[in-house]
mmCIF file of C-alpha atoms in Angstrom:
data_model
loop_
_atom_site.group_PDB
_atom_site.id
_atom_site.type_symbol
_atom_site.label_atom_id
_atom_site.label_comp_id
_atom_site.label_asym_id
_atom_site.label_seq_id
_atom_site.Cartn_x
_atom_site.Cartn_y
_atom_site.Cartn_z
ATOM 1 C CA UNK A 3 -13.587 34.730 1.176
ATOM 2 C CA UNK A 4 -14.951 31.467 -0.058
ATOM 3 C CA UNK A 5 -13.497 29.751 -2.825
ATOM 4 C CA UNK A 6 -16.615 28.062 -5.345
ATOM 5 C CA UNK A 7 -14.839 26.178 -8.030
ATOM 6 C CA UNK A 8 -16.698 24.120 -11.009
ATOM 7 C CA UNK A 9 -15.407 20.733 -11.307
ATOM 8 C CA UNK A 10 -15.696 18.291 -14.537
ATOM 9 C CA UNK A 11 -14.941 14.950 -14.378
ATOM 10 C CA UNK A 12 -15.187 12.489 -17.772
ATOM 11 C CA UNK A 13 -12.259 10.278 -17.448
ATOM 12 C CA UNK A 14 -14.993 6.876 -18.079
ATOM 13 C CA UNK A 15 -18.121 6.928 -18.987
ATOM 14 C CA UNK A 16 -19.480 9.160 -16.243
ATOM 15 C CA UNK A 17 -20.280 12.967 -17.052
ATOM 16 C CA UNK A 18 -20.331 14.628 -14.423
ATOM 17 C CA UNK A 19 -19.812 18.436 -13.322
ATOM 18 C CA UNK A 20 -20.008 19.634 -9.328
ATOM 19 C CA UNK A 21 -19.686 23.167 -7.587
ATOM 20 C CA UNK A 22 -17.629 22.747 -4.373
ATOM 21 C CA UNK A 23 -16.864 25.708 -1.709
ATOM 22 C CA UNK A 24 -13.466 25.567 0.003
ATOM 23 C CA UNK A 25 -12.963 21.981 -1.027
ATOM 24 C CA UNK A 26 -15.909 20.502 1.450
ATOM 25 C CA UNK A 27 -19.271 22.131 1.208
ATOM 26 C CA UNK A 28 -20.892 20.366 -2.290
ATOM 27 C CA UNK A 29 -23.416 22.629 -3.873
ATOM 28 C CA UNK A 30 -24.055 20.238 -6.618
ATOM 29 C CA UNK A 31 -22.955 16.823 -7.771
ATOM 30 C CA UNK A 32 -24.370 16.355 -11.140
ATOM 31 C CA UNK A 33 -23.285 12.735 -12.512
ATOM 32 C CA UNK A 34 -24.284 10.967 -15.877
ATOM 33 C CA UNK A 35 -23.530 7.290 -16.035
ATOM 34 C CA UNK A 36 -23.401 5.799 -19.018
ATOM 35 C CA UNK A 37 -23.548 1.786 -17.360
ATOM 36 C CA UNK A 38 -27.062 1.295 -19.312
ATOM 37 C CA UNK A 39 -25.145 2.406 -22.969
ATOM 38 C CA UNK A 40 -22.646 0.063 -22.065
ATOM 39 C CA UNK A 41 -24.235 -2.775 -20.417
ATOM 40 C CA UNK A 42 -24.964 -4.252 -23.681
ATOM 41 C CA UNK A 43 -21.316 -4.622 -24.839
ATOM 42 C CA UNK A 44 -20.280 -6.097 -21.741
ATOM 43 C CA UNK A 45 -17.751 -3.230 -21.050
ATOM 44 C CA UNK A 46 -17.025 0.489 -21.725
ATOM 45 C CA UNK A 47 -16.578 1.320 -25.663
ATOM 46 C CA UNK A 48 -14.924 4.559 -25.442
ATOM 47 C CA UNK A 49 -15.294 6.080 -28.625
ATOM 48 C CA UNK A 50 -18.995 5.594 -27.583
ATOM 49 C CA UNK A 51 -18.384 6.752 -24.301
ATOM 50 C CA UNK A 52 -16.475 9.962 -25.739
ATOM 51 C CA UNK A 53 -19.740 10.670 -28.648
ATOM 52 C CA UNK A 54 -21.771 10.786 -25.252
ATOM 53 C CA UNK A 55 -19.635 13.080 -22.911
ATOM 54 C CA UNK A 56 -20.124 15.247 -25.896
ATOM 55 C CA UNK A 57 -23.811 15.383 -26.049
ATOM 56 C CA UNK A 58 -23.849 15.613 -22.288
ATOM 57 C CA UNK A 59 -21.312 17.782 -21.158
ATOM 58 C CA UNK A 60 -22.732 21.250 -21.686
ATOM 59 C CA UNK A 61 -26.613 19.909 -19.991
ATOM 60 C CA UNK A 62 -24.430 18.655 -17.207
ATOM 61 C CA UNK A 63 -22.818 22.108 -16.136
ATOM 62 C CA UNK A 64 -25.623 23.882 -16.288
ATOM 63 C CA UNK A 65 -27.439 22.082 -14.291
ATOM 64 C CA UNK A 66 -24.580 21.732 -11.691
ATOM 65 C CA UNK A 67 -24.470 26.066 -11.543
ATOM 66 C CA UNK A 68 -28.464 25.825 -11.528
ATOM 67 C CA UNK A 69 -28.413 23.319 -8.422
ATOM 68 C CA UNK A 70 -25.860 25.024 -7.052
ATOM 69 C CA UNK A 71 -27.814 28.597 -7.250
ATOM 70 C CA UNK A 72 -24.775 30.268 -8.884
ATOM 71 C CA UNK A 73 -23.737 31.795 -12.178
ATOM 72 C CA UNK A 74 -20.504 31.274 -14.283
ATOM 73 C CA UNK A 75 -19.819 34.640 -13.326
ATOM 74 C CA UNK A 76 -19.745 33.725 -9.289
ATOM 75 C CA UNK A 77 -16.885 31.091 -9.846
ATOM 76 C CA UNK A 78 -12.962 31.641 -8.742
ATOM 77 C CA UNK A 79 -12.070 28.792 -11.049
ATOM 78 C CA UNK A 80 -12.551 25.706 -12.748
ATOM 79 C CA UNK A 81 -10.884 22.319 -12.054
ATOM 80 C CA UNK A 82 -10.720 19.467 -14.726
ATOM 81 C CA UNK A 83 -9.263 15.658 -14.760
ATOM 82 C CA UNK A 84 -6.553 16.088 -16.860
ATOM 83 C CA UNK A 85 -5.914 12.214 -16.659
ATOM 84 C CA UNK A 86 -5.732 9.070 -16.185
ATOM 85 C CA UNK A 87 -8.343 7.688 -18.275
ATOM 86 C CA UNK A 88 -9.932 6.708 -21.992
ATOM 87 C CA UNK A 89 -8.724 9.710 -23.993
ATOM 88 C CA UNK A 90 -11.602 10.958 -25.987
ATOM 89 C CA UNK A 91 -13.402 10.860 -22.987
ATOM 90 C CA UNK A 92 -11.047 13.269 -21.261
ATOM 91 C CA UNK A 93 -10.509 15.823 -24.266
ATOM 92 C CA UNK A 94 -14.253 16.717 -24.334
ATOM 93 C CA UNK A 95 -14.126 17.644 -20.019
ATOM 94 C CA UNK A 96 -10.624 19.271 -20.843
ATOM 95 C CA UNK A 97 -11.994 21.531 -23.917
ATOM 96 C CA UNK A 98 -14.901 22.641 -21.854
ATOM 97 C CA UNK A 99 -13.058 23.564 -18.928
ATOM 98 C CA UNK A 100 -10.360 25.578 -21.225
ATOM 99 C CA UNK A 101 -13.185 27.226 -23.261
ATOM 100 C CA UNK A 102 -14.658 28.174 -19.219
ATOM 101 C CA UNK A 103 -11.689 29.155 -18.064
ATOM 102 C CA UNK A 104 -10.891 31.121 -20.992
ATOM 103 C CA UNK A 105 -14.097 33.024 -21.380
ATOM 104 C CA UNK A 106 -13.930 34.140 -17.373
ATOM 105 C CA UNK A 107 -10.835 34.615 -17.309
ATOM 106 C CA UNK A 108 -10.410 32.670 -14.011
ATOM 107 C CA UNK A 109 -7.564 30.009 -13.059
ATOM 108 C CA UNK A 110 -7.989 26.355 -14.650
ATOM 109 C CA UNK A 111 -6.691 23.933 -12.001
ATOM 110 C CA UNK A 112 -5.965 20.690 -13.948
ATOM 111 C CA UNK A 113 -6.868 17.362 -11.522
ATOM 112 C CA UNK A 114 -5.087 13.554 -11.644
ATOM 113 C CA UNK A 115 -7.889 11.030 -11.714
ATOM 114 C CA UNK A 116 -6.540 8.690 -9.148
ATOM 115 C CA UNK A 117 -6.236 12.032 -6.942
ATOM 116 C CA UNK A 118 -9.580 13.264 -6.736
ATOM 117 C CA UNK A 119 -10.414 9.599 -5.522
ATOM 118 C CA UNK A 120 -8.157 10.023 -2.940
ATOM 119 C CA UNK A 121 -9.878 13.447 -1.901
ATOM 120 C CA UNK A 122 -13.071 12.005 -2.061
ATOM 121 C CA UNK A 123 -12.319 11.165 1.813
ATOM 122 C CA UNK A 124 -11.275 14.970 2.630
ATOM 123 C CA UNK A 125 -14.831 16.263 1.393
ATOM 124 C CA UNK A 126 -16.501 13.835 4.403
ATOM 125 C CA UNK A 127 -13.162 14.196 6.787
ATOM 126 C CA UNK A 128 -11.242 17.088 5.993
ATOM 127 C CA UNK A 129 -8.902 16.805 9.469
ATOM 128 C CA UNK A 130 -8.021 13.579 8.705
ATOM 129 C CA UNK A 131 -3.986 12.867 10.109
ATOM 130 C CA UNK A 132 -1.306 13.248 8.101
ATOM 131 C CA UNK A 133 0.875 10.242 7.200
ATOM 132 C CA UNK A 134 -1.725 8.209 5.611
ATOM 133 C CA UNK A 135 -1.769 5.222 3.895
ATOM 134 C CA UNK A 136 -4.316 4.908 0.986
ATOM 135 C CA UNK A 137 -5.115 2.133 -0.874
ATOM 136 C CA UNK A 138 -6.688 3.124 -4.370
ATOM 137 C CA UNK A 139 -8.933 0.065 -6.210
ATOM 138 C CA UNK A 140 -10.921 1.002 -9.103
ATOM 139 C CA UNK A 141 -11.374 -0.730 -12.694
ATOM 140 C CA UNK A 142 -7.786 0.412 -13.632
ATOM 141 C CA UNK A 143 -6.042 0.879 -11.029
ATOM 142 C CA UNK A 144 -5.002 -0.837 -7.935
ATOM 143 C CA UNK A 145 -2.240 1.489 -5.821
ATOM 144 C CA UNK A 146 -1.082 1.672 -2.612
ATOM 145 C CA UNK A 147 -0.038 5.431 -1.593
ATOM 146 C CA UNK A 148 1.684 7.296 1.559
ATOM 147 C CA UNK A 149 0.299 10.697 2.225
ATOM 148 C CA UNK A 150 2.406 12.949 4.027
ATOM 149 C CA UNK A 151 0.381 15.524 3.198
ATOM 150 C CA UNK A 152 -1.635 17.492 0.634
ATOM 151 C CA UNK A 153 0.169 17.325 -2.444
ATOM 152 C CA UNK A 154 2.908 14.833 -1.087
ATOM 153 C CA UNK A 155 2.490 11.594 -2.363
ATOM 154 C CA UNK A 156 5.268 8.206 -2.453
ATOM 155 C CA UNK A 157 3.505 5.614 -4.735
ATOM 156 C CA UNK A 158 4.131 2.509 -2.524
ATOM 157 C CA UNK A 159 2.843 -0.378 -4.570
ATOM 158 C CA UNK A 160 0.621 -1.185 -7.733
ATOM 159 C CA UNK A 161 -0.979 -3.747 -9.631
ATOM 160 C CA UNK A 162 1.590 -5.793 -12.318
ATOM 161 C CA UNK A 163 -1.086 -6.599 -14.444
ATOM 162 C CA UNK A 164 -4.958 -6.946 -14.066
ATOM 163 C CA UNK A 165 -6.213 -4.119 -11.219
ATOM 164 C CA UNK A 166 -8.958 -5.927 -8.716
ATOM 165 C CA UNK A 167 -11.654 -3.917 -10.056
ATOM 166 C CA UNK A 168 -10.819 -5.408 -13.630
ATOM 167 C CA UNK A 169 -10.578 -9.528 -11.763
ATOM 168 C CA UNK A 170 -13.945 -8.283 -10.479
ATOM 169 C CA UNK A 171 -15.325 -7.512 -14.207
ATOM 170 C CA UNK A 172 -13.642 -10.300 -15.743
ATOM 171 C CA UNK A 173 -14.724 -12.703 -13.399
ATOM 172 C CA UNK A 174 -18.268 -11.370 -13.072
ATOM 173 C CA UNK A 175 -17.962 -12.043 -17.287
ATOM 174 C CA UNK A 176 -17.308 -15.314 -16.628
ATOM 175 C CA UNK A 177 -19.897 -16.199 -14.121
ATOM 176 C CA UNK A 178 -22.472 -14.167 -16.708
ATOM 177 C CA UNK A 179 -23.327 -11.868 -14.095
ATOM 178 C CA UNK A 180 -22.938 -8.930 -16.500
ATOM 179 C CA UNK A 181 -21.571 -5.230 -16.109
ATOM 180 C CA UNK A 182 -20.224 -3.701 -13.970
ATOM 181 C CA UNK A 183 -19.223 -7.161 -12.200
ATOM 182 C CA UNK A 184 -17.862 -5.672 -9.180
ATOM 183 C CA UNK A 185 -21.329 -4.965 -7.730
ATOM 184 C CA UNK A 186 -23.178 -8.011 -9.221
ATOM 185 C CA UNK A 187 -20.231 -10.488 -7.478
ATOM 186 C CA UNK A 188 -20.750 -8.697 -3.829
ATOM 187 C CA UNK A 189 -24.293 -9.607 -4.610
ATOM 188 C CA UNK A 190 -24.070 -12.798 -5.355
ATOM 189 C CA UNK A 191 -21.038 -13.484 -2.947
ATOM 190 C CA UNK A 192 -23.873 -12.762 0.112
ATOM 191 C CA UNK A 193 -25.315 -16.060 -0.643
ATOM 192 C CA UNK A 194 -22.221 -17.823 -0.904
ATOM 193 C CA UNK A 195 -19.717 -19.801 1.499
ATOM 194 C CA UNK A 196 -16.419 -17.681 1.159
ATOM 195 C CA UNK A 197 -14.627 -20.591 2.435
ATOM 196 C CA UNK A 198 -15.640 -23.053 -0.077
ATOM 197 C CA UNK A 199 -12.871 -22.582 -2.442
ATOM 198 C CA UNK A 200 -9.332 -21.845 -1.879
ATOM 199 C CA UNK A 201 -8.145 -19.434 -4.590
ATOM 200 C CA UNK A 202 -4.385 -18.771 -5.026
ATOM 201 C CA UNK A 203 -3.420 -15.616 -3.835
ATOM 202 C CA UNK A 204 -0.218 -13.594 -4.762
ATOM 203 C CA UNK A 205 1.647 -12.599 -1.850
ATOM 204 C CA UNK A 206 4.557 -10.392 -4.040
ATOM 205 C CA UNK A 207 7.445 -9.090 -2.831
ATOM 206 C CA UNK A 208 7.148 -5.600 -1.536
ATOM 207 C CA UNK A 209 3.556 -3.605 -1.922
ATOM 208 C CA UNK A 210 2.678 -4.468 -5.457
ATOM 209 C CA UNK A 211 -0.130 -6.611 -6.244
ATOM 210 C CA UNK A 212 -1.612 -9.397 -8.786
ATOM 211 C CA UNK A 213 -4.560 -10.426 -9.754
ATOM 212 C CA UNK A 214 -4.524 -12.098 -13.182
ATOM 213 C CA UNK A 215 -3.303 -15.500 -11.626
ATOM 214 C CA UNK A 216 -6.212 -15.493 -9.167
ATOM 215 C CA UNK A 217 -8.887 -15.061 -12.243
ATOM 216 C CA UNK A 218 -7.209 -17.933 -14.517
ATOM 217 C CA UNK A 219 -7.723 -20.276 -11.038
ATOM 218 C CA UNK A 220 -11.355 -19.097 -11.285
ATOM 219 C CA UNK A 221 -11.898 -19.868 -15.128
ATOM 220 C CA UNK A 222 -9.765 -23.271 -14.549
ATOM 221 C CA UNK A 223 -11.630 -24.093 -11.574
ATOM 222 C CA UNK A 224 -15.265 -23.669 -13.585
ATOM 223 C CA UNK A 225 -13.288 -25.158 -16.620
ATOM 224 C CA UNK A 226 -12.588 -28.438 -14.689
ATOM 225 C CA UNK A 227 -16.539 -28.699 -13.491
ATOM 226 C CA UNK A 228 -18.284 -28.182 -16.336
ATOM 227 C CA UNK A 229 -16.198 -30.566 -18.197
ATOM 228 C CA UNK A 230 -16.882 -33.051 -15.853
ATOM 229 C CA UNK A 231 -20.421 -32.258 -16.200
ATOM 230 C CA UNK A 232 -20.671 -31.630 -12.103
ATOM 231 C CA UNK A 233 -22.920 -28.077 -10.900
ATOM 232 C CA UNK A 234 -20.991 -24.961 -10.059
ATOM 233 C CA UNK A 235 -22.378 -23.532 -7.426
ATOM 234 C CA UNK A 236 -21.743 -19.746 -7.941
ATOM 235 C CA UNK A 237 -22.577 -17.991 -5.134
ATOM 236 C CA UNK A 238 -19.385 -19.979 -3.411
ATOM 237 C CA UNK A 239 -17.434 -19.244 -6.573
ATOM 238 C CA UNK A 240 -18.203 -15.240 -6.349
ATOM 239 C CA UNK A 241 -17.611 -15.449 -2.262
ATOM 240 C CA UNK A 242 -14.261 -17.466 -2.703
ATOM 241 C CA UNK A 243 -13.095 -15.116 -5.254
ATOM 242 C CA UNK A 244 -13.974 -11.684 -3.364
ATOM 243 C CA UNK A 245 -11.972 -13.218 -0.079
ATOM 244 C CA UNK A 246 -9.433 -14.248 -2.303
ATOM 245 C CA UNK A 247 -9.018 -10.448 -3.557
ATOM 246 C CA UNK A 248 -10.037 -8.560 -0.306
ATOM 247 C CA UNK A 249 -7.316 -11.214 1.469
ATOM 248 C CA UNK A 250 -4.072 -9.544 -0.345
ATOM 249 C CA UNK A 251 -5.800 -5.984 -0.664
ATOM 250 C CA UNK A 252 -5.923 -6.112 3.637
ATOM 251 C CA UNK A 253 -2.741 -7.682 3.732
ATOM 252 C CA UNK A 254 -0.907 -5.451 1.916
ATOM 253 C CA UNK A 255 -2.744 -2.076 2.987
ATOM 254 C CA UNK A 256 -1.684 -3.105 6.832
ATOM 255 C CA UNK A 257 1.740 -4.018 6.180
ATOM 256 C CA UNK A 258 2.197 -0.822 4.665
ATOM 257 C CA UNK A 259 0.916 1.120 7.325
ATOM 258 C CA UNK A 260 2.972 -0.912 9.875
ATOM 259 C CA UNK A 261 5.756 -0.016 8.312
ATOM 260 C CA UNK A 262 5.753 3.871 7.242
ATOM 261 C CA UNK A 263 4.408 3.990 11.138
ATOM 262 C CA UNK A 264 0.604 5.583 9.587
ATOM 263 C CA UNK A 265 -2.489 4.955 12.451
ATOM 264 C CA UNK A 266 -4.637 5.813 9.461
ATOM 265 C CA UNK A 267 -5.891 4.265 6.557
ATOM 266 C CA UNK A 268 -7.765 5.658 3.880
ATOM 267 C CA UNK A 269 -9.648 3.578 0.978
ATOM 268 C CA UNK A 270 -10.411 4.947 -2.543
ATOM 269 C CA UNK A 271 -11.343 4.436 -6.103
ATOM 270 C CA UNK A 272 -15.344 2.326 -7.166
ATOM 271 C CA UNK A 273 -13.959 -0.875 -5.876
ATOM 272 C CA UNK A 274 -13.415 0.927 -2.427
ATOM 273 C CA UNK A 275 -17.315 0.783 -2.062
ATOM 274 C CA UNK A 276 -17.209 -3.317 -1.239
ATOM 275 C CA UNK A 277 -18.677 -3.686 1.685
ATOM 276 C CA UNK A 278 -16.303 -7.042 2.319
ATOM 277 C CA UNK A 279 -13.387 -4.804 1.303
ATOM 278 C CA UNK A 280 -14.653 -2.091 3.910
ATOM 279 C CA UNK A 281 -15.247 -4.525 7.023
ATOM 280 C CA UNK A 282 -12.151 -7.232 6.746
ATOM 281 C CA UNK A 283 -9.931 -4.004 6.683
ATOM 282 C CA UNK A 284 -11.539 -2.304 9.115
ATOM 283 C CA UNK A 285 -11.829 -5.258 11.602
ATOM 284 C CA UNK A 286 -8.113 -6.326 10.901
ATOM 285 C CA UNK A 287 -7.034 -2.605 11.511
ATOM 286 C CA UNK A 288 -8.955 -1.857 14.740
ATOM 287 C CA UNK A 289 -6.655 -4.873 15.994
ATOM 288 C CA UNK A 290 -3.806 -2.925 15.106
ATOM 289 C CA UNK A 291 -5.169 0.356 16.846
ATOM 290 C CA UNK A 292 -5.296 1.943 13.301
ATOM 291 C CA UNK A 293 -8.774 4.112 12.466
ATOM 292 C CA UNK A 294 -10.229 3.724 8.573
ATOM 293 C CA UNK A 295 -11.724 6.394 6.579
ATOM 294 C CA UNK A 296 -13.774 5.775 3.328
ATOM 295 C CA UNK A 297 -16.281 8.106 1.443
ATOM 296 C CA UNK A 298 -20.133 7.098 0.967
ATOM 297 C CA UNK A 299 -20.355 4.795 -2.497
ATOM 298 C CA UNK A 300 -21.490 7.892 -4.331
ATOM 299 C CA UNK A 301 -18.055 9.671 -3.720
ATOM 300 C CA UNK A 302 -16.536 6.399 -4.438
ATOM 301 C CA UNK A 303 -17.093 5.886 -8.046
ATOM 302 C CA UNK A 304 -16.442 8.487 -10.568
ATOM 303 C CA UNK A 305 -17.857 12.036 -9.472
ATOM 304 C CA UNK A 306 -16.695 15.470 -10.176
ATOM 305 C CA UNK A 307 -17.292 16.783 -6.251
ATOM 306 C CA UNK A 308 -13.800 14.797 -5.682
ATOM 307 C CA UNK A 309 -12.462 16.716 -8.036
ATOM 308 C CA UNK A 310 -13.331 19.835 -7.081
ATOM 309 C CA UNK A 311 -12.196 18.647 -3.591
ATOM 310 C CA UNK A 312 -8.752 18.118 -4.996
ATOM 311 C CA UNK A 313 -8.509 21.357 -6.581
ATOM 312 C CA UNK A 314 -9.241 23.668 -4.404
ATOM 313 C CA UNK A 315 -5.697 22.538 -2.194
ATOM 314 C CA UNK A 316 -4.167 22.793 -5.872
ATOM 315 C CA UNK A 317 -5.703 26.205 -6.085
ATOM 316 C CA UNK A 318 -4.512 27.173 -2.470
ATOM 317 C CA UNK A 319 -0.559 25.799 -3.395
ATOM 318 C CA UNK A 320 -1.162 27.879 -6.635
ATOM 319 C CA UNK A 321 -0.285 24.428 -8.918
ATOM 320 C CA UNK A 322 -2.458 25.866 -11.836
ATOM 321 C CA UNK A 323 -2.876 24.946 -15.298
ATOM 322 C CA UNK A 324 -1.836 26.964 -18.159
ATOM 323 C CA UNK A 325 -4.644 27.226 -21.254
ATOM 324 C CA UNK A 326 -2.866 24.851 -23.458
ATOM 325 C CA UNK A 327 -3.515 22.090 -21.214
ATOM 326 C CA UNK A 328 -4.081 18.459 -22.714
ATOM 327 C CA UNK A 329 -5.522 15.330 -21.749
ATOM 328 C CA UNK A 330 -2.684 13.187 -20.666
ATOM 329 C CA UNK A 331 -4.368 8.733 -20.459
ATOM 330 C CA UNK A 332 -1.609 7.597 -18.662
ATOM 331 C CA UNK A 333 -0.769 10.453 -16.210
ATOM 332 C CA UNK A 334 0.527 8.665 -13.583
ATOM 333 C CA UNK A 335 -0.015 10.502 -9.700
ATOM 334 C CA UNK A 336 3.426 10.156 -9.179
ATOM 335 C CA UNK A 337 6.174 11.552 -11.774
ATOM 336 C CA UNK A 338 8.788 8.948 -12.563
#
């Protein structure tokens, strides 16, 4: 029997709602961005982002069911991010899927952000060899994980203070590229020399990462030129700064897998969808004998289709949610 679950996803500013079967076929994948409302401000507002999920939500799964050609009364459940994420944002996908799950009286599978990005790779490779290493990079988040298997996670490694997705926006800001910066610098970093500039990169102790030193070089480094009234060539700027970043990501990633003995790597999370990110580690890993995985970009960013991915091994373990389940910002994939 085939297991269709509904999936919401509004952790950001995207709305989205998907209908996956056994955690791989996708019926629908129904996603609202918000980057236009935002664009403006530089950033994501949330209490604007959360006043939007709200007009949206309800549009957003019905039209996932329509695409999908089913009914709420042909689902076995309904799967939710529960967290991490902006927290208005996440009580309007939580109170639908409550009211759903409610009203059907089918199970409510409650989703961690950061893990639906890492099942974004199942719904395209769903034999892919347990242990895996996984590196997630996203706006907020910059982790390196072990998989031993579904459901077993050891959080390796994370950022101590700006994630590379956020040095990618903050730079971008910098440069006046606009938002989302991590897109606009691969862009511009095409026409650039990536060699021109040596950025500082953090080489910490262990798998955790830093990135806030490598964006004050950048600002100093633009600082210094302007003042002395010489051009700043930016292509070379954005091209310096993505090796710079894609350098310690690669570094890290491998060192991890040499040593928890992984010939698999696995890449999540928007920032995952860099195509420099995606060939250095995938040219320095073939070296190695190690195979990468990573979704298409549109399962990279947010999407509800990895959520529903996600849930349906929840759903299989029987990890359910109960009906008073809350939005949790800070739910980290690993308990302390």
């Amino acid at each position: 029997m085939s297991i269709k679950i509904l999936a919401i996803e509004t952790s950001c500013d995207e709305t989205s709602a998907a209908v996956v079967v056994d955690g791989l076929e996708v019926l629908s994948n129904i996603i609202s961005s918000q980057v236009d409302l935002h664009r403006k401000f530089g950033g994501v507002v949330p209490e604007v982002a959360s006043r939007k999920h709200l007009e949206l939500i309800n549009h957003v799964i019905q039209e996932a069911l329509a695409q999908a050609g089913l009914k709420f009364d042909d689902l076995d459940g309904v799967a939710v991010t529960q967290g991490p994420g902006l927290v208005g944002a996440l009580l309007v996908g939580v109170a639908a899927a409550k009211a759903i799950a409610f009203a059907l009286e089918i199970p409510l599978i409650a989703v961690n952000h950061l893990e639906g990005h890492i099942y974004a790779n199942f719904l395209v490779r769903p034999d892919l060899p347990f242990p895996l290493i996984c590196l997630v990079v996203s706006g907020g988040h910059t982790d390196l994980v072990l998989i031993r298997h579904h459901g077993d996670y050891q959080l390796l490694g994370s950022t101590r203070d700006d994630a590379a997705g956020e040095a990618f926006d903050k730079v971008a800001r910098v440069l006046e590229l606009g938002y989302p910066g991590g897109p606009a610098i691969e862009c511009l970093a095409r026409e650039g020399n990536e060699e021109a500039i040596d950025f500082p990169r953090a080489h910490l102790e262990g798998f955790d990462f830093s990135f806030s030193g490598l964006k004050t070089a950048v600002l100093q480094y633009l600082n210094r030129l302007r003042q002395k009234g010489e051009k700043v060539n930016l292509a070379d700027v954005a091209a310096s700064f993505q090796k710079a970043v894609v350098d310690v990501l690669v570094d890290k990633t491998l060192q991890a897998a040499r040593t928890y003995g992984c010939p698999a790597i696995i890449l999540a999370g928007g920032v995952a969808a860099n195509g420099r990110l995606r060939s250095a580690l995938v040219s320095r890993a073939r070296r190695e004998g190690r195979e990468v995985f990573y979704p298409p970009p549109v399962l990279c960013t947010d999407n509800a289709a990895m959520i529903g991915c996600a849930a349906y091994y929840k759903f299989l373990r029987g990890d359910l949610a109960p009906l008073t389940l809350n939005a949790v910002p800070g739910l980290p994939l690993v308990a302390p």
